[in-house]
Structure formats: structure tokens, C-alpha cells
Coordinates of C-alpha atoms in Angstrom, one line a residue:
Chain A
M1 CA 48.1 -19.1 -28.7
T2 CA 48.1 -18.9 -24.9
A3 CA 49.9 -15.6 -25.0
G4 CA 47.2 -14.1 -27.2
V5 CA 44.5 -15.3 -24.7
D6 CA 46.4 -13.8 -21.9
T7 CA 47.1 -10.4 -23.2
A8 CA 43.5 -9.7 -24.2
P9 CA 42.0 -9.2 -20.7
S10 CA 45.1 -7.5 -19.4
G11 CA 45.0 -5.2 -22.3
A12 CA 41.4 -4.3 -21.6
L13 CA 42.3 -3.8 -17.9
S14 CA 45.2 -1.5 -18.7
A15 CA 42.9 0.5 -21.0
R16 CA 40.5 0.9 -18.1
W17 CA 43.3 1.8 -15.8
Q18 CA 44.5 4.4 -18.3
N19 CA 41.0 5.8 -18.5
A20 CA 40.8 6.1 -14.8
R21 CA 44.2 7.8 -14.6
R22 CA 43.2 10.2 -17.4
G23 CA 40.0 11.1 -15.5
L24 CA 41.9 11.6 -12.3
Y25 CA 44.3 13.9 -14.1
R26 CA 41.4 15.9 -15.5
F27 CA 39.8 16.1 -12.1
R28 CA 43.0 17.4 -10.5
Q29 CA 43.5 19.9 -13.3
S30 CA 40.6 22.0 -12.0
W31 CA 41.5 23.2 -8.5
L32 CA 37.9 24.1 -7.8
S33 CA 36.8 20.5 -7.9
V34 CA 39.7 19.5 -5.6
V35 CA 38.5 22.1 -3.2
G36 CA 35.0 20.6 -3.5
L37 CA 36.2 17.1 -2.8
A38 CA 38.1 18.4 0.2
I39 CA 35.0 20.1 1.6
V40 CA 32.8 17.1 1.0
L41 CA 35.4 14.7 2.6
F42 CA 35.6 17.1 5.6
L43 CA 31.8 17.2 6.0
I44 CA 31.5 13.4 5.8
L45 CA 34.2 13.1 8.4
V46 CA 32.4 15.6 10.6
A47 CA 29.1 13.7 10.1
L48 CA 30.7 10.4 10.9
V49 CA 32.8 11.1 14.0
G50 CA 31.8 14.7 14.9
P51 CA 28.7 13.9 17.0
A52 CA 30.8 11.7 19.3
F53 CA 33.3 14.5 20.0
V54 CA 31.1 17.5 20.5
P55 CA 31.6 19.4 23.7
H56 CA 28.0 19.2 24.8
P57 CA 26.3 16.0 23.5
E58 CA 23.5 16.4 25.9
H59 CA 22.3 19.6 24.1
V60 CA 22.0 17.5 20.9
T61 CA 19.4 15.3 22.5
G62 CA 17.4 18.3 23.6
S63 CA 18.5 19.1 27.2
V64 CA 18.6 22.8 28.1
S65 CA 20.7 24.9 30.4
T66 CA 19.0 28.2 31.0
G67 CA 22.0 29.6 32.9
T68 CA 24.1 30.0 29.8
R69 CA 21.6 31.6 27.4
F70 CA 22.8 33.7 24.5
R71 CA 26.5 33.6 25.2
P72 CA 28.4 35.1 22.3
P73 CA 31.1 33.0 20.5
S74 CA 34.2 32.6 22.7
A75 CA 36.9 30.1 23.5
Q76 CA 34.4 28.1 25.6
W77 CA 31.5 28.4 23.3
W78 CA 32.9 28.3 19.8
F79 CA 29.7 29.2 18.1
G80 CA 28.0 30.8 21.1
T81 CA 24.8 29.5 22.8
N82 CA 21.2 29.8 21.7
E83 CA 17.9 30.8 23.5
L84 CA 17.9 27.5 25.5
G85 CA 21.5 27.8 26.5
Q86 CA 22.5 25.1 24.1
D87 CA 25.9 25.0 22.5
V88 CA 25.4 26.0 18.9
F89 CA 28.7 24.3 17.9
S90 CA 27.4 20.9 19.1
L91 CA 24.1 21.4 17.3
V92 CA 25.6 22.4 14.0
V93 CA 28.0 19.5 14.1
A94 CA 25.2 17.1 14.9
G95 CA 23.1 18.6 12.2
S96 CA 25.6 17.6 9.5
R97 CA 24.7 14.0 9.9
I98 CA 21.0 14.6 9.4
S99 CA 21.5 16.9 6.4
L100 CA 24.0 14.6 4.7
L101 CA 21.9 11.5 5.3
A102 CA 18.7 13.1 4.3
G103 CA 20.2 14.5 1.2
L104 CA 21.7 11.2 0.2
A105 CA 18.4 9.4 0.9
V106 CA 16.5 11.9 -1.3
V107 CA 19.0 11.6 -4.2
V108 CA 19.1 7.8 -4.0
L109 CA 15.3 7.4 -3.8
G110 CA 14.8 9.9 -6.5
T111 CA 17.3 8.1 -8.6
V112 CA 15.7 4.7 -8.1
I113 CA 12.2 5.9 -8.9
G114 CA 13.4 8.0 -11.8
T115 CA 15.6 5.3 -13.3
L116 CA 12.9 2.7 -13.1
V117 CA 10.3 5.0 -14.7
G118 CA 12.7 6.2 -17.4
A119 CA 14.2 2.8 -18.1
V120 CA 10.8 1.1 -18.5
A121 CA 9.5 4.1 -20.6
G122 CA 12.5 4.1 -22.9
F123 CA 12.8 0.3 -23.2
A124 CA 9.1 -0.5 -23.7
G125 CA 8.3 2.4 -25.9
G126 CA 4.8 2.8 -27.3
W127 CA 1.9 3.6 -25.0
T128 CA 3.9 2.8 -21.9
D129 CA 6.4 5.4 -22.9
E130 CA 3.7 7.9 -23.7
V131 CA 1.9 7.6 -20.4
L132 CA 5.0 7.5 -18.2
M133 CA 6.5 10.5 -19.9
R134 CA 3.3 12.6 -19.8
V135 CA 3.2 11.9 -16.0
T136 CA 6.9 12.9 -15.8
D137 CA 6.3 16.2 -17.8
L138 CA 3.3 17.0 -15.6
T139 CA 5.3 16.6 -12.4
L140 CA 7.9 18.9 -13.9
T141 CA 5.3 21.7 -14.4
I142 CA 5.2 22.3 -10.7
P143 CA 8.4 23.8 -9.2
S144 CA 9.9 21.0 -7.1
L145 CA 9.9 23.0 -3.9
I146 CA 6.2 23.7 -4.1
L147 CA 5.5 20.1 -5.0
A148 CA 7.6 18.9 -2.1
M149 CA 5.8 21.2 0.2
A150 CA 2.4 20.0 -1.0
I151 CA 3.4 16.4 -0.6
A152 CA 5.0 17.0 2.8
A153 CA 1.8 18.8 3.9
A154 CA -0.3 15.8 2.8
L155 CA 2.0 13.3 4.4
G156 CA 2.3 15.2 7.6
P157 CA 5.5 16.2 9.6
G158 CA 8.5 13.9 10.3
T159 CA 11.9 13.2 8.9
T160 CA 10.9 10.1 6.9
N161 CA 7.9 11.9 5.4
M162 CA 10.0 14.8 4.5
I163 CA 12.6 12.7 2.7
L164 CA 9.7 10.9 0.8
A165 CA 8.2 14.3 -0.1
V166 CA 11.4 15.6 -1.6
A167 CA 12.2 12.4 -3.4
L168 CA 8.7 12.3 -4.9
S169 CA 9.3 15.7 -6.4
W170 CA 12.8 14.8 -7.5
W171 CA 12.5 11.8 -9.8
P172 CA 11.3 13.4 -13.0
G173 CA 14.7 14.7 -14.0
Y174 CA 16.2 11.2 -13.7
A175 CA 13.4 9.7 -15.6
R176 CA 14.0 12.0 -18.5
L177 CA 17.8 11.5 -18.4
V178 CA 17.6 7.7 -18.2
R179 CA 14.9 7.4 -20.9
G180 CA 17.0 9.3 -23.3
E181 CA 20.1 7.2 -22.5
V182 CA 18.1 3.9 -22.7
L183 CA 16.6 5.0 -26.1
A184 CA 20.1 5.5 -27.4
K185 CA 21.6 2.3 -25.9
K186 CA 19.0 -0.1 -26.9
E187 CA 19.9 0.2 -30.5
E188 CA 23.4 -0.8 -29.9
V189 CA 24.8 -4.0 -31.3
F190 CA 25.4 -5.7 -27.9
V191 CA 21.7 -5.4 -27.2
Q192 CA 20.9 -7.1 -30.5
A193 CA 23.4 -9.8 -29.6
A194 CA 21.8 -10.4 -26.2
R195 CA 18.4 -10.6 -27.8
A196 CA 19.7 -13.0 -30.4
V197 CA 20.9 -15.4 -27.8
G198 CA 17.5 -15.3 -26.2
A199 CA 17.9 -13.0 -23.2
S200 CA 14.6 -11.9 -21.6
P201 CA 13.7 -8.2 -21.9
A202 CA 14.2 -7.7 -18.2
R203 CA 17.7 -9.3 -18.4
I204 CA 18.6 -7.1 -21.4
L205 CA 17.4 -4.0 -19.6
F206 CA 19.1 -4.7 -16.2
R207 CA 22.2 -6.5 -17.2
H208 CA 23.1 -4.9 -20.5
V209 CA 21.4 -1.5 -20.9
L210 CA 21.3 0.1 -17.4
P211 CA 24.9 -0.5 -16.5
N212 CA 25.8 1.6 -19.5
V213 CA 23.8 4.6 -18.4
V214 CA 25.4 4.7 -15.0
S215 CA 27.9 7.5 -15.5
P216 CA 25.5 10.3 -16.5
V217 CA 23.2 9.2 -13.6
I218 CA 26.1 9.5 -11.2
V219 CA 27.0 12.9 -12.5
K220 CA 23.5 14.1 -12.0
M221 CA 23.4 12.6 -8.5
S222 CA 26.5 14.4 -7.4
L223 CA 25.2 17.7 -9.0
D224 CA 21.9 17.2 -7.2
M225 CA 23.2 16.3 -3.8
G226 CA 23.8 20.0 -3.0
F227 CA 20.4 21.0 -4.0
A228 CA 18.8 18.1 -2.1
I229 CA 20.5 19.4 1.1
L230 CA 19.4 22.8 0.2
T231 CA 15.8 21.7 -0.2
I232 CA 15.8 19.8 3.0
A233 CA 17.1 22.8 4.9
A234 CA 14.5 24.9 3.1
L235 CA 11.7 22.7 4.3
G236 CA 13.2 22.7 7.8
F237 CA 13.2 26.5 7.6
I238 CA 9.6 26.7 6.7
G239 CA 8.7 24.5 9.5
I240 CA 7.9 21.2 7.9
G241 CA 10.2 18.3 8.1
V242 CA 12.6 17.5 10.9
R243 CA 11.2 18.5 14.2
P244 CA 13.0 19.8 17.3
P245 CA 14.8 18.7 19.4
T246 CA 16.6 17.0 16.4
P247 CA 19.1 19.6 15.3
E248 CA 18.7 20.4 11.6
W249 CA 20.4 23.3 10.0
G250 CA 17.3 24.8 8.4
S251 CA 15.1 24.6 11.5
L252 CA 18.0 26.0 13.6
L253 CA 18.0 28.9 11.3
A254 CA 14.3 29.4 11.5
V255 CA 14.4 29.6 15.3
A256 CA 17.4 31.9 15.2
R257 CA 15.6 34.5 13.1
N258 CA 13.5 35.5 16.2
Y259 CA 16.5 36.7 18.1
M260 CA 18.3 38.8 15.5
P261 CA 20.1 41.2 15.3
D262 CA 21.5 41.2 18.9
V263 CA 22.0 37.4 18.8
W264 CA 23.5 36.9 15.3
W265 CA 25.6 33.8 15.9
T266 CA 22.7 31.3 16.2
A267 CA 21.8 32.2 12.6
I268 CA 25.2 32.7 11.0
F269 CA 26.7 29.4 11.9
P270 CA 23.9 27.0 10.7
G271 CA 23.5 29.1 7.6
A272 CA 27.2 29.0 6.9
A273 CA 27.1 25.2 7.3
I274 CA 24.3 24.9 4.8
F275 CA 26.3 27.1 2.4
L276 CA 29.5 25.1 2.9
A277 CA 27.8 21.8 2.2
V278 CA 26.0 22.9 -0.9
F279 CA 29.0 24.7 -2.2
G280 CA 31.2 21.6 -1.7
F281 CA 28.9 19.3 -3.5
N282 CA 28.3 21.7 -6.3
L283 CA 32.0 22.0 -6.9
L284 CA 32.5 18.3 -6.7
G285 CA 29.7 17.7 -9.0
D286 CA 31.1 20.1 -11.6
G287 CA 34.4 18.3 -11.4
L288 CA 32.9 14.8 -11.7
R289 CA 30.9 15.9 -14.7
D290 CA 34.2 16.9 -16.4
V291 CA 35.7 13.5 -15.6
L292 CA 32.7 11.2 -16.4
D293 CA 30.9 13.1 -19.1
P294 CA 33.5 14.9 -21.1
K295 CA 31.0 15.7 -23.8
A296 CA 29.2 18.2 -21.4
R297 CA 32.5 20.0 -21.0
R298 CA 32.9 23.5 -22.0
Chain B
M1 CA 1.3 31.5 -37.6
I2 CA -2.2 31.7 -36.3
A3 CA -2.7 28.0 -36.9
Y4 CA 0.5 27.3 -35.0
V5 CA -0.6 29.5 -32.0
L6 CA -4.0 27.8 -32.0
R7 CA -2.5 24.3 -32.0
R8 CA -0.2 25.2 -29.1
V9 CA -3.0 26.7 -27.1
L10 CA -5.2 23.7 -27.6
L11 CA -2.3 21.4 -26.5
L12 CA -2.5 23.3 -23.2
V13 CA -5.9 21.7 -22.4
P14 CA -4.7 18.2 -21.6
V15 CA -1.8 19.6 -19.7
L16 CA -4.1 21.6 -17.5
V17 CA -6.5 18.6 -16.9
G18 CA -3.5 16.6 -15.9
L19 CA -2.3 19.3 -13.6
S20 CA -5.6 19.4 -11.8
M21 CA -5.5 15.6 -11.5
L22 CA -2.1 15.6 -10.1
V23 CA -2.9 18.3 -7.5
F24 CA -6.0 16.5 -6.6
A25 CA -4.2 13.2 -6.2
I26 CA -1.6 14.7 -3.9
A27 CA -4.5 16.1 -1.7
R28 CA -6.7 13.1 -1.6
L29 CA -4.8 9.9 -2.3
L30 CA -1.9 10.4 0.0
P31 CA -2.4 9.4 3.6
G32 CA -3.4 12.0 6.0
D33 CA -6.9 13.3 6.9
P34 CA -7.5 17.0 6.4
V35 CA -10.9 16.9 8.0
K36 CA -9.7 15.4 11.2
L37 CA -6.9 17.9 11.4
A38 CA -9.2 20.8 10.8
A39 CA -11.7 19.6 13.4
G40 CA -9.1 19.4 16.0
P41 CA -8.0 16.7 18.4
Q42 CA -11.0 16.9 20.7
A43 CA -13.6 16.7 17.9
T44 CA -16.3 13.9 18.1
A45 CA -17.0 11.5 15.3
A46 CA -20.2 13.4 14.6
E47 CA -18.4 16.8 14.3
I48 CA -15.9 15.2 11.9
A49 CA -18.6 13.8 9.8
G50 CA -20.4 17.1 9.7
L51 CA -17.3 19.0 8.6
A52 CA -16.6 16.3 6.0
R53 CA -20.2 16.7 4.7
E54 CA -19.9 20.5 4.6
F55 CA -16.8 20.3 2.4
G56 CA -18.0 17.4 0.4
L57 CA -15.3 15.2 1.6
D58 CA -17.6 12.3 2.3
R59 CA -18.4 11.7 -1.4
P60 CA -16.6 9.1 -3.5
I61 CA -13.2 10.2 -4.8
P62 CA -14.0 10.5 -8.5
L63 CA -17.1 12.6 -7.7
Q64 CA -14.9 14.8 -5.5
Y65 CA -12.6 15.3 -8.4
V66 CA -15.6 16.3 -10.6
D67 CA -16.8 18.6 -7.9
Y68 CA -13.4 20.2 -7.7
V69 CA -12.8 20.7 -11.4
T70 CA -16.4 22.1 -11.9
G71 CA -15.7 24.5 -9.1
L72 CA -12.4 25.5 -10.5
L73 CA -14.1 26.3 -13.9
Q74 CA -16.6 28.5 -12.1
G75 CA -14.0 30.4 -10.2
D76 CA -14.6 28.4 -7.0
W77 CA -11.2 27.2 -5.9
G78 CA -12.6 25.8 -2.6
R79 CA -12.5 27.4 0.8
S80 CA -9.9 27.4 3.6
I81 CA -11.1 25.0 6.2
L82 CA -9.7 27.2 9.0
T83 CA -10.7 30.7 7.9
R84 CA -13.6 29.7 5.7
R85 CA -12.5 32.3 3.2
P86 CA -12.6 31.4 -0.6
V87 CA -9.2 30.5 -1.8
A88 CA -9.8 32.3 -5.1
D89 CA -10.3 35.6 -3.2
D90 CA -7.1 35.0 -1.2
L91 CA -5.1 34.3 -4.4
A92 CA -6.4 37.3 -6.1
V93 CA -5.1 39.4 -3.2
F94 CA -1.8 37.7 -2.8
L95 CA -0.8 36.8 -6.4
P96 CA 0.0 40.4 -7.5
A97 CA 2.4 40.8 -4.6
T98 CA 4.3 37.6 -5.6
L99 CA 4.3 38.6 -9.3
E100 CA 5.7 42.1 -8.4
L101 CA 8.5 40.5 -6.4
V102 CA 9.3 37.9 -9.1
I103 CA 9.3 40.4 -11.9
A104 CA 11.5 42.8 -10.0
A105 CA 13.9 39.9 -9.2
M106 CA 14.0 38.7 -12.8
A107 CA 14.5 42.2 -14.1
L108 CA 17.4 42.6 -11.7
A109 CA 18.9 39.3 -12.8
I110 CA 18.6 40.0 -16.5
V111 CA 19.9 43.5 -16.3
V112 CA 23.0 42.5 -14.3
G113 CA 23.5 38.9 -15.6
I114 CA 23.5 39.5 -19.3
P115 CA 26.4 42.1 -19.4
V116 CA 28.3 40.2 -16.8
G117 CA 28.0 36.9 -18.7
L118 CA 28.9 38.6 -21.9
M119 CA 32.0 40.1 -20.4
A120 CA 33.0 36.7 -18.8
G121 CA 32.6 35.1 -22.2
V122 CA 34.6 37.8 -24.1
F123 CA 37.3 37.8 -21.4
R124 CA 37.3 34.0 -21.2
D125 CA 39.9 32.5 -18.8
R126 CA 41.0 36.0 -17.6
W127 CA 40.1 37.5 -14.3
P128 CA 36.6 38.8 -15.1
D129 CA 35.8 35.3 -16.1
Y130 CA 37.2 33.6 -13.0
L131 CA 35.6 36.2 -10.7
S132 CA 32.2 35.7 -12.3
R133 CA 32.5 31.9 -12.2
V134 CA 33.4 31.7 -8.6
L135 CA 30.8 34.3 -7.6
S136 CA 28.0 32.5 -9.6
L137 CA 28.9 29.1 -8.2
G138 CA 28.8 30.6 -4.7
A139 CA 25.5 32.4 -5.5
V140 CA 23.9 29.2 -6.6
S141 CA 25.0 27.5 -3.3
L142 CA 23.9 30.3 -1.0
P143 CA 20.4 29.4 0.4
R144 CA 18.0 32.2 -0.5
F145 CA 16.6 32.2 3.0
F146 CA 20.0 32.6 4.5
L147 CA 20.9 35.3 2.1
G148 CA 17.6 37.0 3.0
L149 CA 18.5 36.8 6.7
L150 CA 22.0 38.2 6.0
L151 CA 20.5 41.1 4.0
Q152 CA 18.1 41.8 6.8
L153 CA 20.8 41.7 9.4
C154 CA 23.1 44.0 7.4
F155 CA 20.8 46.5 5.7
A156 CA 17.7 46.5 7.9
M157 CA 19.0 45.9 11.4
W158 CA 22.6 47.2 11.6
L159 CA 22.6 49.9 9.0
A160 CA 18.8 50.6 9.2
W161 CA 18.7 51.8 5.6
L162 CA 15.8 49.7 4.5
P163 CA 12.7 48.2 6.1
L164 CA 12.9 44.7 7.7
G165 CA 10.0 43.2 5.9
G166 CA 6.4 43.5 4.7
R167 CA 5.2 45.3 1.6
F168 CA 4.1 48.7 2.9
P169 CA 4.2 50.3 6.3
L170 CA 1.1 49.4 8.3
I171 CA 0.5 52.9 9.5
E172 CA 0.5 54.4 6.0
I173 CA -2.4 54.3 3.6
P174 CA -1.4 52.3 0.4
P175 CA -2.3 53.7 -3.0
P176 CA -5.7 52.6 -4.5
V177 CA -5.5 49.2 -6.2
V178 CA -5.2 49.3 -9.9
T179 CA -2.7 46.6 -10.9
G180 CA -2.1 45.2 -7.5
F181 CA 1.7 46.1 -7.9
L182 CA 2.2 48.7 -5.2
T183 CA 5.1 50.4 -7.1
V184 CA 2.9 50.8 -10.2
D185 CA -0.2 51.7 -8.3
S186 CA 1.5 54.5 -6.5
L187 CA 2.9 55.9 -9.8
V188 CA -0.6 55.7 -11.2
A189 CA -1.9 57.6 -8.1
G190 CA 0.8 60.1 -8.6
D191 CA 2.1 59.6 -5.1
P192 CA 6.0 59.8 -5.0
A193 CA 6.1 59.2 -1.2
A194 CA 4.2 55.9 -1.6
F195 CA 6.3 54.9 -4.5
S196 CA 9.5 55.4 -2.6
L197 CA 8.1 53.5 0.4
S198 CA 7.0 50.5 -1.7
L199 CA 10.3 50.5 -3.6
Q200 CA 12.2 50.4 -0.3
H201 CA 10.3 47.4 0.8
L202 CA 10.9 45.7 -2.5
I203 CA 14.7 46.0 -2.7
L204 CA 15.9 43.5 -0.2
P205 CA 13.5 40.6 -1.1
A206 CA 14.0 41.2 -4.8
L207 CA 17.8 41.1 -4.2
A208 CA 17.6 37.9 -2.2
L209 CA 15.4 36.3 -4.9
S210 CA 17.4 37.4 -7.9
L211 CA 20.8 36.0 -6.9
N212 CA 20.1 32.5 -8.1
P213 CA 18.8 33.3 -11.5
L214 CA 21.5 36.0 -11.8
A215 CA 24.1 33.3 -11.4
T216 CA 22.5 31.0 -13.9
I217 CA 21.9 33.7 -16.5
T218 CA 25.5 34.8 -16.1
R219 CA 26.8 31.2 -16.7
M220 CA 24.4 30.7 -19.6
M221 CA 25.3 33.9 -21.2
R222 CA 29.0 33.2 -20.8
S223 CA 28.9 29.8 -22.5
A224 CA 26.6 31.2 -25.2
T225 CA 29.0 34.0 -25.9
I226 CA 32.0 31.7 -26.1
E227 CA 30.0 29.6 -28.6
V228 CA 28.9 32.5 -30.7
L229 CA 32.4 34.0 -30.8
Q230 CA 33.6 30.8 -32.4
Q231 CA 31.1 31.1 -35.3
D232 CA 32.4 31.7 -38.8
Y233 CA 30.4 34.9 -39.2
V234 CA 32.3 36.5 -36.3
L235 CA 35.5 35.6 -38.1
T236 CA 34.1 37.1 -41.3
E237 CA 33.1 40.3 -39.5
R238 CA 36.6 40.6 -38.0
A239 CA 38.1 40.0 -41.4
L240 CA 36.0 42.7 -42.8
G241 CA 37.5 45.0 -40.2
L242 CA 34.6 45.7 -38.0
S243 CA 35.7 46.8 -34.6
F244 CA 35.5 44.2 -31.9
P245 CA 33.2 46.2 -29.6
L246 CA 30.8 46.6 -32.5
I247 CA 30.8 42.9 -33.2
V248 CA 30.3 42.0 -29.6
F249 CA 27.5 44.4 -28.8
K250 CA 25.7 44.3 -32.2
Y251 CA 26.0 40.7 -33.3
V252 CA 27.3 38.4 -30.5
L253 CA 25.0 39.9 -27.8
R254 CA 21.9 39.4 -29.8
N255 CA 22.7 35.8 -30.8
A256 CA 23.9 34.8 -27.4
M257 CA 20.8 36.3 -25.8
S258 CA 18.3 34.3 -27.9
S259 CA 19.6 31.1 -26.4
S260 CA 19.3 32.5 -22.9
L261 CA 15.6 33.2 -23.5
T262 CA 14.5 29.6 -22.8
V263 CA 16.5 29.7 -19.5
I264 CA 14.8 32.9 -18.5
G265 CA 11.4 31.4 -19.1
L266 CA 12.2 28.3 -17.1
Y267 CA 13.6 30.4 -14.3
F268 CA 10.4 32.5 -14.1
G269 CA 8.6 29.3 -13.0
W270 CA 11.4 28.3 -10.7
L271 CA 11.2 31.7 -9.1
L272 CA 7.6 31.3 -8.4
G273 CA 8.6 28.3 -6.3
G274 CA 11.7 29.9 -4.8
T275 CA 9.7 33.0 -3.7
V276 CA 8.1 30.9 -0.9
L277 CA 11.3 31.1 1.1
V278 CA 12.0 34.7 0.4
E279 CA 8.4 35.7 1.2
T280 CA 8.7 33.8 4.5
V281 CA 11.9 35.6 5.5
F282 CA 10.6 39.1 4.6
D283 CA 7.0 38.7 5.5
W284 CA 6.0 39.6 2.0
P285 CA 2.3 39.0 1.7
G286 CA 2.3 36.9 -1.5
I287 CA 1.1 33.4 -2.3
G288 CA 4.3 31.9 -1.0
L289 CA 3.7 33.2 2.6
Y290 CA 0.1 32.1 2.1
A291 CA 1.2 28.6 1.2
T292 CA 3.7 28.4 4.1
K293 CA 1.0 29.5 6.6
S294 CA -1.5 27.0 5.2
I295 CA 1.1 24.2 5.4
V296 CA 1.9 24.8 9.0
T297 CA -1.8 24.6 9.8
Q298 CA -2.4 21.8 7.3
D299 CA -5.1 23.7 5.6
F300 CA -5.5 21.9 2.3
M301 CA -7.5 23.9 -0.1
P302 CA -5.1 26.9 -0.1
I303 CA -2.2 24.6 -0.7
M304 CA -3.9 23.0 -3.7
G305 CA -4.8 26.4 -4.9
V306 CA -1.3 27.8 -4.8
T307 CA 0.2 24.6 -6.3
L308 CA -2.3 24.7 -9.2
C309 CA -1.9 28.5 -9.6
I310 CA 1.8 28.2 -9.9
G311 CA 1.6 25.2 -12.3
V312 CA -0.9 27.1 -14.6
I313 CA 1.4 30.2 -14.6
F314 CA 4.4 28.0 -15.3
V315 CA 2.8 26.2 -18.2
T316 CA 1.5 29.5 -19.6
I317 CA 4.8 31.1 -19.5
N318 CA 6.5 28.2 -21.2
L319 CA 3.9 28.5 -24.0
L320 CA 4.5 32.2 -24.3
I321 CA 8.3 31.6 -24.6
D322 CA 7.7 28.9 -27.2
L323 CA 5.5 31.3 -29.2
L324 CA 8.1 34.1 -28.8
Y325 CA 10.6 31.6 -30.1
G326 CA 8.5 31.0 -33.1
L327 CA 8.4 34.7 -33.7
V328 CA 12.2 35.0 -33.4
N329 CA 13.1 31.9 -35.2
P330 CA 10.8 30.9 -38.2
K331 CA 12.3 27.4 -38.4
V332 CA 10.6 26.4 -35.1
R333 CA 7.2 27.3 -36.5
Y334 CA 7.0 24.8 -39.3
E335 CA 8.4 21.8 -37.4

């Protein structure tokens, strides 16, 4: 008897382990997602330790050195210098931290709002569902960048406001996704069982239903991360959002426009950094979708 | 069919009411005081109150909403607090420029994306497929504004083949306004020089704007083609001895395209949003540039106007696509 009791959990564990290994294998099969993972890990490393090792940390905090304006890229100035004599390499490296953090904040906030709305709508049904989903659909009728711009304009400039603005235009996709998943999951037997033993609706929703919709949400988050970074850079480029002297890739690019074509390096490097970040997250997201959501595979 | 169309059009009404509420809520319920900003930092309390009264901003919020919607219905979209020009007039001037750009970009994306996607699907897992997949993932990741800058740097500054920005040279006289599309207007006026000038100005921004939908259409078209190729009727056609190119171009292409139709409709709305960045880079005088300028000066009525305008166009296009779908596929109509 004891043997039977022992093998059950270890059997479940090994099944889970096998699943994870199968997923890892699938992930490694597509070299594009491995490249994506490498890019993302590299960016995270740069964002974590980069700012401490840049050659000119004083430029990151806004100090200028007019003696070294517009130096082209060289062994001393890897990415050249800008109109204030600041080292572009230091600025771009420091910018990675802001872009990644802001992108993450947007995706997490959007996910939290969207998941709450979608879960409540799907779980409660009836009028609550109707009202919440009509609001969601309405929000989707305005392109997210325009909506983010309008909200950012209403809230005023600043990093926090910008993150809020993008997140407020970001949640409807999650609301729809989670609602659909919750609708499917709440008919499952384990939900009936939980209800039969007298669990409260909140407990059923948060302990039994939501944990089962995590993986599509994670897939969407990883696919969205690149676009969140892109949107933040876009707002920076338009001139709302992160304000100088804080180095942000989009706003660096906006300033650099004014000095093209003779000074091309102040534009190329921040732009390439945005591209690299978005590309990396897109590749990784594609790979993760293959692992976590095999149904969506083609 | 007429009943179906009528029902769909009537369903538009609550959506439009909701849209106006949403835009109004963003403008009025979020923190931030447009009046104080417009009056400037040195304004006295009396000046601020005067300005608020002039724009009706001192009335209760629900009444302000009623005022706003009544105005909208009468063609009064409010005035810019800074220039005092009516927003509706501004939109009428700037919207054709945006539409011209968006339509050009969409046309480019469709004309290139559909054959490339078809080829990628037909040559699945061979080099045309890999090339198109890497390129389309790269294209989706390349920021439009950065691509715009690169195009400017390359074709306008270094090679000097095409103009840097704008819609028409300032020193030349544009053709008389008929449609508001400069390319069309110059053709209508029978002015080949003006046509060539306006086309030259259109190329780079349209290219920058088209890359993203191009990539998506390619990917959609690829997977649709793969799906259609696995259908039984394709097998039947092959068994009947029809040549493969005939099957691909006559049957597969048509069926794969119909599923790309929705995406194209969705993308049209998305492009209206994405055009903001491209217009900013290329100084293209459309509603996107108008919105950007208004945001920098925190001029609220134009921002509400642009947001609403894009929302209305987006909803209308979705309706049109749905109706078109009903036309193509009778099953949809009777659901």
C-alpha cells in the first residue's frame, strides 16, 4: 500500500519533468528562438550591469562636455559623441535599463488590469460580462498608439505617466484572452468539485481557474514585450514620455534627427538598439509560443 | 441582404456613442487641466476662469458631454485652444493627406505581400520561405520611425534621389483641390510635372509605413496558403491532372486571399495609428503630425478630434469588411 502512495506523486512529478524536457527540446529545435533568448539575456545583462561600467557615467546623468562635440565613432568613442559632447555608447547602454523596465512595467500592468477585467467578465457572466466586454471592444476601436498618445497627453509628461498611458491602452487584448480561457475552464470538472465542497466564487476564480490560464497569458506577455518597448520608444520619439537628461532610445533618436546626415551615428546606434531589443523579444516570444501553446503552432 | 446591411449599420450607433464617451472621458476625467495649460504659467485666476467660460469648461461634466456631442453632430468638433481654429476645418485639410499615405502604403503592402506570402507557402521550408520569414520578423521589429530615418538618410540625403519630407515643394503651386489626394488631383488637372513631384514625395513615407503590414500580410498569406494546399480539393485537382501553377494561381490564391481580407481591414485601422510616427519623421501634413503637434502643446480639442476621427474610420472600415465578407461568403449573412 505504501508503495502505491509513494509512486503517485513521484509519477506526477516525472510527468511534469518530462513535459518540461519536451518543451525545452522543442524550443531548442528552432534556432531562431535560441537566438532570441541569447539577445534577450544579453540585453538583460547590459541593463543590469552595463550602467556601472560605461566609460562616461557622468554623461548619463546629464553633464555635458562641449569640447568633444560630434566626434565620429572611434576606438575612444565607440558610438561617437552627440551635440552635447556626450558619449553615445554610455547613453545607449544606460537607455537599455529604462526601455526594458518600462516595457516590463507596461506589460505587467496591462496584464494585471486585463486579467482582472477578463476573469471577472468571464466568471460572472450576464450583465457584468456584457458591460465589461463592450468597454473592452470600445477601447480596441482606437489604435493603441493613438490611445496611448491621448492618455499621455491628458496625464502630462513623465516616465510614470507614460507607462500608465501605454498600459491603459494595452489591457484589452488580455481581457479578451483571459475571458475566453476562463469561460472554457469554468465548465471543467475540477471547478464543479470546488463548488461542491463549498469554495467561495473568489477562491474558485483565483485558486482554481486563473492558475490554469497562465500559460497563454505568458505567451502573450512575451510576444507583447517587444511591442511595448517599441511603443515606449515611439512615445519618446514623438516627445512625450521620458524627458531628458534621462537617456531613452526613442528620445535620443528624436534629437539625433536634427543633425543628420553629417552626424549619422547619434541616430544609428539608438535606433539599432531599439531594433535589437524588439527583434530579440519577438523571436523569444515566437519560441515560447511553440513550447507553451503547441496548438497555435504551424 | 438589405436587412443584414441595415442591422449592421444600426449596430454602429451605440459603438459611436461609446466612442465619443471614451474620448470625452480621457479628456475630462483624467487629471490635468487643459485650461490652465492653455492660459500659460503667468495667467491670473480671472484669466483662467475667463478662458474656461469661453470654452464651456466651467459647466458640469455631464453637460459638457452633451455640449460636445451636440457640437459633433452639427459639425462643430471644438476649437484649438491655441490657434482658435475649428478642429473640423483642420481635420478636413489634414485627413486627405493621411488617407493618401495610408492607401499608398496598403497598396504597396498588398501588391508585394500577397505574391511573396504565396511563394513562401508554396515553397514551404525551402529558401524562399526562410528568407521571407526572417525578413518579415525583422520588418515587424524595425521601428517605423527608425526605418523612416534610415530611408531619409540613404535616399534623400546621401543619394539625393527623393525629397526629404513634406508633401509638395513649398515654392511650387499644388494642383487645385478636388479629392485632396495630390497624386489624383494633379492627374485630374492634367499636370504631369505636379504628379511626378507629389509621387516623389509619397514614395519614402509610404515605404516606411508599408513594411509592417507587408510583413504581416506575407505571414498570413503564407500560413493560409499552407492550409489551403492541404485541402482535399487541391488533391482532387492534382489527381485530375491540372498543372500545379494553374492550381496555385487560380484556386489556392483566391481561397488564401479571402482569409487575408480581415487582416487587411484590421491593418488599415492600425496604419491610421502608425502613420503618426511616419508623418512626424517625414513632415507629412496629415492628422498624425497634427496630433503630435497638439500633444506637445497639450492642445486638447485637436487630440480628441483626431482620436475620434480615427476611431470612426476604423469602425466604419470594419463594418465594410464585414459586409464584404457577407458578399463573398453567404454563410456569414444568415448567422
